[in-house]
Short mmCIF file of C-alpha atoms in Angstrom, two decimals:
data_model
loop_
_atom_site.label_atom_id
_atom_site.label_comp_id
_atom_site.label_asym_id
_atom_site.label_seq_id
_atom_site.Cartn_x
_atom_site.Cartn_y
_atom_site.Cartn_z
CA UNK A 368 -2.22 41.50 -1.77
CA UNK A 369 -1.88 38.42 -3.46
CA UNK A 370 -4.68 35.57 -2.22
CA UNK A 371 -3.74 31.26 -2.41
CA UNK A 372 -5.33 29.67 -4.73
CA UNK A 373 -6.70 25.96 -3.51
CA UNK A 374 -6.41 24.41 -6.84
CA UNK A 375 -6.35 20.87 -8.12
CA UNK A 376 -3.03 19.91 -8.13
CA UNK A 377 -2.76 21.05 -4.50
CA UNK A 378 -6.09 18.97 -2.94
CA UNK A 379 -4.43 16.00 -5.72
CA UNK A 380 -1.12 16.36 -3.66
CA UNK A 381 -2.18 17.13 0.04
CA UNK A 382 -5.52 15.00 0.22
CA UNK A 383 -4.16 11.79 -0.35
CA UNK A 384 -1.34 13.05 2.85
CA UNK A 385 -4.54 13.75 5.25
CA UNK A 386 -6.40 10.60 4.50
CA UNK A 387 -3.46 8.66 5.10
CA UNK A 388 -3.54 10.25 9.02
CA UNK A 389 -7.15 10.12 9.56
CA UNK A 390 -7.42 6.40 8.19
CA UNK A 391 -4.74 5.33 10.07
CA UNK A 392 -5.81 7.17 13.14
CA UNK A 393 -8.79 5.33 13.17
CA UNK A 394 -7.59 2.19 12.90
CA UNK A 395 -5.64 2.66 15.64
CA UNK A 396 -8.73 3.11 17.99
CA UNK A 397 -9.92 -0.41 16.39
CA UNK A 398 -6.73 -2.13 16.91
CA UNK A 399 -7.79 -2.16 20.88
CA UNK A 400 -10.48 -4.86 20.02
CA UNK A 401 -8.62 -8.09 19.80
CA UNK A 402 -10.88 -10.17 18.77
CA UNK A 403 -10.12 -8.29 15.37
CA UNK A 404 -6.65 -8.41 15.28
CA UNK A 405 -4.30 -10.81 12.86
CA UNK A 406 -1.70 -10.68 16.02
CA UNK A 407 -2.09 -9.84 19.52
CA UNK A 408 -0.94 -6.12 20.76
CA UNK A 409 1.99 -8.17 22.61
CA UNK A 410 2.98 -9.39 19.37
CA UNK A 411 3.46 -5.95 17.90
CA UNK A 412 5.15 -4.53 20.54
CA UNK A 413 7.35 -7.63 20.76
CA UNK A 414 8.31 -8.76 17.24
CA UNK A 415 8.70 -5.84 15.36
CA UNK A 416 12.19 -4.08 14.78
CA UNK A 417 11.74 -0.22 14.89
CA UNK A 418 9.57 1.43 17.21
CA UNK A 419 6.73 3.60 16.55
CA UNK A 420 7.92 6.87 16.67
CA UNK A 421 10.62 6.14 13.93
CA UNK A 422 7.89 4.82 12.02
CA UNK A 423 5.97 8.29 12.04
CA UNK A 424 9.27 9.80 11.37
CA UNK A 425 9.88 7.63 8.23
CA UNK A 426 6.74 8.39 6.97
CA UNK A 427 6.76 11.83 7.36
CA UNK A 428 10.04 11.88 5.36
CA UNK A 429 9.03 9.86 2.12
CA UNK A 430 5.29 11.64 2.42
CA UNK A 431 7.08 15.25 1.79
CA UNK A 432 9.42 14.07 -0.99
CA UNK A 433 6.57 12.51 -2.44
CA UNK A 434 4.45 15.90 -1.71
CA UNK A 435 7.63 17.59 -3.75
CA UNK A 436 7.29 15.28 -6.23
CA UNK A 437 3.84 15.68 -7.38
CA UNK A 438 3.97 19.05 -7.11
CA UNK A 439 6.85 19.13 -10.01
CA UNK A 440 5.17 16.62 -11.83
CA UNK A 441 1.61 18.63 -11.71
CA UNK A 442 3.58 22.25 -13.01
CA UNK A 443 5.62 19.88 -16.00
CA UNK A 444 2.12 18.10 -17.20
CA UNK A 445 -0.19 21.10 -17.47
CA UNK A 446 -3.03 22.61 -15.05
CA UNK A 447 -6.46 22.24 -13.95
CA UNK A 448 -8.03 24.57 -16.88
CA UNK A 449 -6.21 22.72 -19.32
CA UNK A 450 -7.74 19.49 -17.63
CA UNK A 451 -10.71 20.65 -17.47
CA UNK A 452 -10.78 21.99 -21.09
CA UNK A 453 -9.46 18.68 -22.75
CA UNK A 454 -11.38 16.04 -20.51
CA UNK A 455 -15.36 15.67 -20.35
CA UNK A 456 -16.55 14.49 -17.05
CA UNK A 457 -18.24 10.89 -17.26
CA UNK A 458 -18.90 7.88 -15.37
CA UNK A 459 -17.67 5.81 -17.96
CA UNK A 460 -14.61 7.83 -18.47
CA UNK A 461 -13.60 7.93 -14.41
CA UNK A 462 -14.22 4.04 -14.62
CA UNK A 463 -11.82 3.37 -17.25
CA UNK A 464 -9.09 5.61 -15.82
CA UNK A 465 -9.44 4.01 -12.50
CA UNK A 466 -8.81 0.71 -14.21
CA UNK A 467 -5.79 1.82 -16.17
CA UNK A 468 -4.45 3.30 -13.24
CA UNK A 469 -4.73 -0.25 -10.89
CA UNK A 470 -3.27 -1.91 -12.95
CA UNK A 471 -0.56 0.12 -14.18
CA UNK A 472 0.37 0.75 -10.49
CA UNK A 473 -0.04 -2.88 -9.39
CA UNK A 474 2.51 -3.91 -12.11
CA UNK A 475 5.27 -1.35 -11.73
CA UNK A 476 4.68 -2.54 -8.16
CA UNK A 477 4.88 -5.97 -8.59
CA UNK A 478 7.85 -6.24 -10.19
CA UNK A 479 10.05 -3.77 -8.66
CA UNK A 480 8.80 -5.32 -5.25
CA UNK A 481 9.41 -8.99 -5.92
CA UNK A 482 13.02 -7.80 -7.41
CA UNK A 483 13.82 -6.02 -4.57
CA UNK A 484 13.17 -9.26 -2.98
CA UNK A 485 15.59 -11.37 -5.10
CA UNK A 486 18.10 -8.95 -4.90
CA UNK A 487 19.93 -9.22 -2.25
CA UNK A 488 21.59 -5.52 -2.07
CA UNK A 489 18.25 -3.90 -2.93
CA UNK A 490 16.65 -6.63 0.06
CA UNK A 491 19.51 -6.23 2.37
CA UNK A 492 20.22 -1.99 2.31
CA UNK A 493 16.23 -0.99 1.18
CA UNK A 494 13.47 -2.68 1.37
CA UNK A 495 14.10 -4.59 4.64
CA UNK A 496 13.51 -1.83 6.44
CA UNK A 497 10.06 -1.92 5.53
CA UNK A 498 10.19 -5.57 6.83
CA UNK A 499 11.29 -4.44 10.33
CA UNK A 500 7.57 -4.68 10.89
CA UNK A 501 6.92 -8.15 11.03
CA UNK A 502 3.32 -7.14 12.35
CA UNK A 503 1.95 -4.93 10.20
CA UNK A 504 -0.21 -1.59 11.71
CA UNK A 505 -1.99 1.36 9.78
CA UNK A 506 0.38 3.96 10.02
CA UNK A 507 3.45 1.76 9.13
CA UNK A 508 1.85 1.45 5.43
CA UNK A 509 4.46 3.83 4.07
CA UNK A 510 7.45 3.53 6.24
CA UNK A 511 10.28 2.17 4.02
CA UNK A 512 13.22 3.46 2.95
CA UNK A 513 12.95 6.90 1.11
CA UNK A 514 14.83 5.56 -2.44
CA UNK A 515 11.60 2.65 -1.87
CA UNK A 516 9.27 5.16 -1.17
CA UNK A 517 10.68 7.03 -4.88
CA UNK A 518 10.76 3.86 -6.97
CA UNK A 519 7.33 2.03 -5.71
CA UNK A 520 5.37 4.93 -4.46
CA UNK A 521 6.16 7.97 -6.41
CA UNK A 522 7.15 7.02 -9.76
CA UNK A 523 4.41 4.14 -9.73
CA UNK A 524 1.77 6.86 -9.01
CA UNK A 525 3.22 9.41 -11.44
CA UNK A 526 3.31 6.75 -14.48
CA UNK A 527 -0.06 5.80 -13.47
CA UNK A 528 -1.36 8.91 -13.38
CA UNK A 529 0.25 9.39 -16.60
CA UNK A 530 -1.13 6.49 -18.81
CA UNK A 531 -4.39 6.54 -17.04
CA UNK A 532 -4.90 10.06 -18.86
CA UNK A 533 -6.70 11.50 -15.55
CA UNK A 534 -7.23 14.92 -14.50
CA UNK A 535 -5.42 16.58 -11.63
CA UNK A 536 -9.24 16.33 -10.39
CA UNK A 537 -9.53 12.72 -10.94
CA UNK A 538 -6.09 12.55 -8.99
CA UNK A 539 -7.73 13.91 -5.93
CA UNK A 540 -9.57 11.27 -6.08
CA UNK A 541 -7.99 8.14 -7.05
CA UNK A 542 -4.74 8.86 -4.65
CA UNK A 543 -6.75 9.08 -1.69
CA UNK A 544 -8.77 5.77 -2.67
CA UNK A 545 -5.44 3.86 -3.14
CA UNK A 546 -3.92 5.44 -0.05
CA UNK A 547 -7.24 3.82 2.06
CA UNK A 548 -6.55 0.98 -0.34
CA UNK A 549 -2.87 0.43 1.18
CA UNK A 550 -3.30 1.35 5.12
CA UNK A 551 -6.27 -0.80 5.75
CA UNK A 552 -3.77 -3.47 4.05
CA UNK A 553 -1.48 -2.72 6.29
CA UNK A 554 -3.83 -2.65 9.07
CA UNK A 555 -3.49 -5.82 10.73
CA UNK A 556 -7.00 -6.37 11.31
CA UNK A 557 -10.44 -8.61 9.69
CA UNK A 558 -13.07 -6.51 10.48
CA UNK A 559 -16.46 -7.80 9.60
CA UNK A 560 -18.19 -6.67 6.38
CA UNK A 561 -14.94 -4.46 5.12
CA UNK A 562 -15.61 -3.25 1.52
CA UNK A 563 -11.82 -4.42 0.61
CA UNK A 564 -11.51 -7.68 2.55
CA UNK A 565 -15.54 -8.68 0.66
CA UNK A 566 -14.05 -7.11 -3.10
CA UNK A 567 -10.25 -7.71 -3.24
CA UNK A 568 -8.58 -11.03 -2.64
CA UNK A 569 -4.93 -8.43 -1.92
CA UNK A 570 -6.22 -7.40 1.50
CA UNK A 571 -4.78 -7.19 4.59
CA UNK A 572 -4.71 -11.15 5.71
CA UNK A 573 -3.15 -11.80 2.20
CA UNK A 574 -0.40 -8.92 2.58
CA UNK A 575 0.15 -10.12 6.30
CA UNK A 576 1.33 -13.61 4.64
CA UNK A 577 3.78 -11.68 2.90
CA UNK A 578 5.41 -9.91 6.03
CA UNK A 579 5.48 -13.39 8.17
CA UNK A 580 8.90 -15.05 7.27
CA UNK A 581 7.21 -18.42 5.57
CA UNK A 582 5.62 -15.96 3.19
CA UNK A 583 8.64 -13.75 2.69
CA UNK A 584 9.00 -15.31 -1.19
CA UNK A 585 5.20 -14.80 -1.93
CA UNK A 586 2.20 -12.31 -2.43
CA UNK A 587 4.13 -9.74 -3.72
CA UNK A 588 0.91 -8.03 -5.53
CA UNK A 589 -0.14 -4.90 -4.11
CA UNK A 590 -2.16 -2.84 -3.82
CA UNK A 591 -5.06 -3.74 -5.31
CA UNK A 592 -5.26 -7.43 -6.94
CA UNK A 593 -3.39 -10.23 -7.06
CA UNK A 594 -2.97 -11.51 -10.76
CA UNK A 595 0.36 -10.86 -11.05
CA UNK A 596 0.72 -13.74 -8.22
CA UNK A 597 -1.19 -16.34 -9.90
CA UNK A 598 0.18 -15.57 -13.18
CA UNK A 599 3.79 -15.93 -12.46
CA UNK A 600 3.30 -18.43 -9.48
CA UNK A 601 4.12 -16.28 -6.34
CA UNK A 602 0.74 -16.44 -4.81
CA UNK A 603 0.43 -18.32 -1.77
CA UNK A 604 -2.38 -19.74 -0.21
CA UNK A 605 -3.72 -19.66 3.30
CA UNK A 606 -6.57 -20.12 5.67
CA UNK A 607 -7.58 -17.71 8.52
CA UNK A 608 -8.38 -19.18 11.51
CA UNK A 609 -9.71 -18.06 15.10
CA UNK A 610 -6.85 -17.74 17.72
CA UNK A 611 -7.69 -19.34 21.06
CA UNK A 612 -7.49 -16.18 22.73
CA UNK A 613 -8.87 -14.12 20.54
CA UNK A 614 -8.72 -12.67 16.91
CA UNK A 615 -7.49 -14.52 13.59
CA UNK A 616 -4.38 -16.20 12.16
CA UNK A 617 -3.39 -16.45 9.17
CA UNK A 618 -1.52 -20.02 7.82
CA UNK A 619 0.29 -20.95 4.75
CA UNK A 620 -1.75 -23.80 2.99
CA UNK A 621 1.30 -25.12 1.30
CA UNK A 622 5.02 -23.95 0.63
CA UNK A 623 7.03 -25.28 -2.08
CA UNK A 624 9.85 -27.52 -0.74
CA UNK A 625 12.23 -26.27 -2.57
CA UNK A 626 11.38 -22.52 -1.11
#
C-alpha cells in the first residue's frame, strides 16, 4: 500500500494556506478591543460593500487556484532532494534570499497594483472588488478578484521564488512570513509593540490610507516597504490620531490639488 509523502513542496504550498486562517482568526478575537481599532466595528459593518461570508468565499477560491498553482510550479522547477543537493543551508544565504524575494515581490506588486489603478477597465471589472472593503479586516487580505489574485499573488510569488533562488524549504518559510506580513496589514488595527508596525513603515495604518477614498491614488507599495512610493511620488503622508471614542484615525497630511 502506497504511504503520502509530507514533502517540501506540499508544507511550501499548504502552510502559508493555514497561517493565513489562524492569523486571521486571531485577529478577529482582537478586533473586539476598540481602543485598537483604525475604525469602529459600526464602521465595518456599515461602509463596506460585500459581506463577510462572500469574503471567505472569495478567498477560498483564489487560495485553491493559487494552491494549484504552486503545486505545478514546484513539479516544473525540480524537488526537495535536488534542493537540498544544490543549496547549503546558511544564515547568510536565507538572508539574502529573503531580500531578493521582498523586493522582487514588492515591485511586480507595485506596479501591476498602481496600473490597475490607472486603468480604468482593470479598476472598474478587477481590482475594485478588492476595494469593496473600505475598512479593511484580517481575513479580507486576499479577497479580490481571482484574475487579481493570479497576476499580484501568484505569479508575484512564483517569480520571486524564482529569482530569489530559494529552496522549496526556504518557501515554507518565507510564504508564511509574507502571508502574516499581508493580514496583519490588512488588519485594521495598531496594536502596541507589533514587530511590523515598530520595523516596516507599509503597515497596516499606511495600507488603510490607501483603501480610504482620499488615499485611493497613493501607497500603492505592498507588502513589505514602501520605496517604490517615495521614489516615484505616490507615497502619502499621514498622522494617526486617538478617536474620541476610542481607537486611532488615520489622516492625510497633504493631497496634491491637482489629485
Amino acid at each position: 500500500m502506497m504511504g503520502f509523502a509530507i514533502t517540501d513542496e506540499f508544507l511550501g504550498t499548504f502552510v502559508p494556506i493555514l497561517v493565513y486562517w489562524i492569523y486571521s482568526g486571531m485577529y478577529i478575537c482582537l478586533g473586539s478591543m476598540d481602543k485598537y481599532r483604525l475604525h469602529s466595528k459600526i464602521d465595518e459593518d456599515e461602509k463596506n460593500l460585500v459581506t463577510k461570508s462572500a469574503v471567505v468565499k472569495g478567498v477560498l477560491l483564489q487560495q485553491t487556484l493559487q494552491a494549484i498553482i504552486a503545486v505545478i510550479l514546484f513539479k516544473i522547477t525540480g524537488n526537495d532532494a535536488d534542493a537540498a543537493t544544490a543549496q547549503p543551508s546558511s544564515v547568510l544565504l536565507l538572508a539574502r534570499q529573503f531580500i531578493i524575494a521582498m523586493l522582487v515581490i514588492d515591485t511586480w506588486q507595485y506596479f501591476i497594483h498602481r496600473y490597475m489603478h490607472l486603468n480604468k477597465f482593470l479598476y472598474k471589472h478587477i481590482h475594485s472588488q478588492h476595494h469593496r472593503l473600505i475598512v479593511p479586516y484580517a481575513y479580507g487580505a486576499l479577497y479580490n478578484h481571482p484574475l487579481e489574485g493570479l497576476l499580484l499573488d501568484t505569479i508575484g510569488g512564483a517569480l520571486s521564488f524564482l529569482f530569489s533562488g530559494m529552496s522549496p524549504r526556504t518557501a515554507i518559510f518565507f510564504f508564511s512570513f509574507a502571508t502574516i506580513k499581508t493580514v496583519d496589514d490588512h488588519c485594521g488595527l495598531w496594536l502596541p509593540g507589533n514587530p511590523f508596525h515598530i520595523f516596516f513603515s507599509n503597515n497596516s495604518a499606511y495600507h488603510d490610507v490607501h483603501h480610504q477614498l482620499y488615499g485611493s491614488k497613493y501607497n500603492f507599495s505592498q507588502p513589505f516597504f514602501v520605496m517604490w512610493d517615495r521614489i516615484l511620488g505616490t507615497y502619502l503622508p499621514y498622522s494617526l490620531e486617538k478617536r474620541a471614542n476610542g481607537g486611532f484615525e488615520t489622516r492625510p497630511i497633504k493631497v496634491s490639488k491637482d489629485e
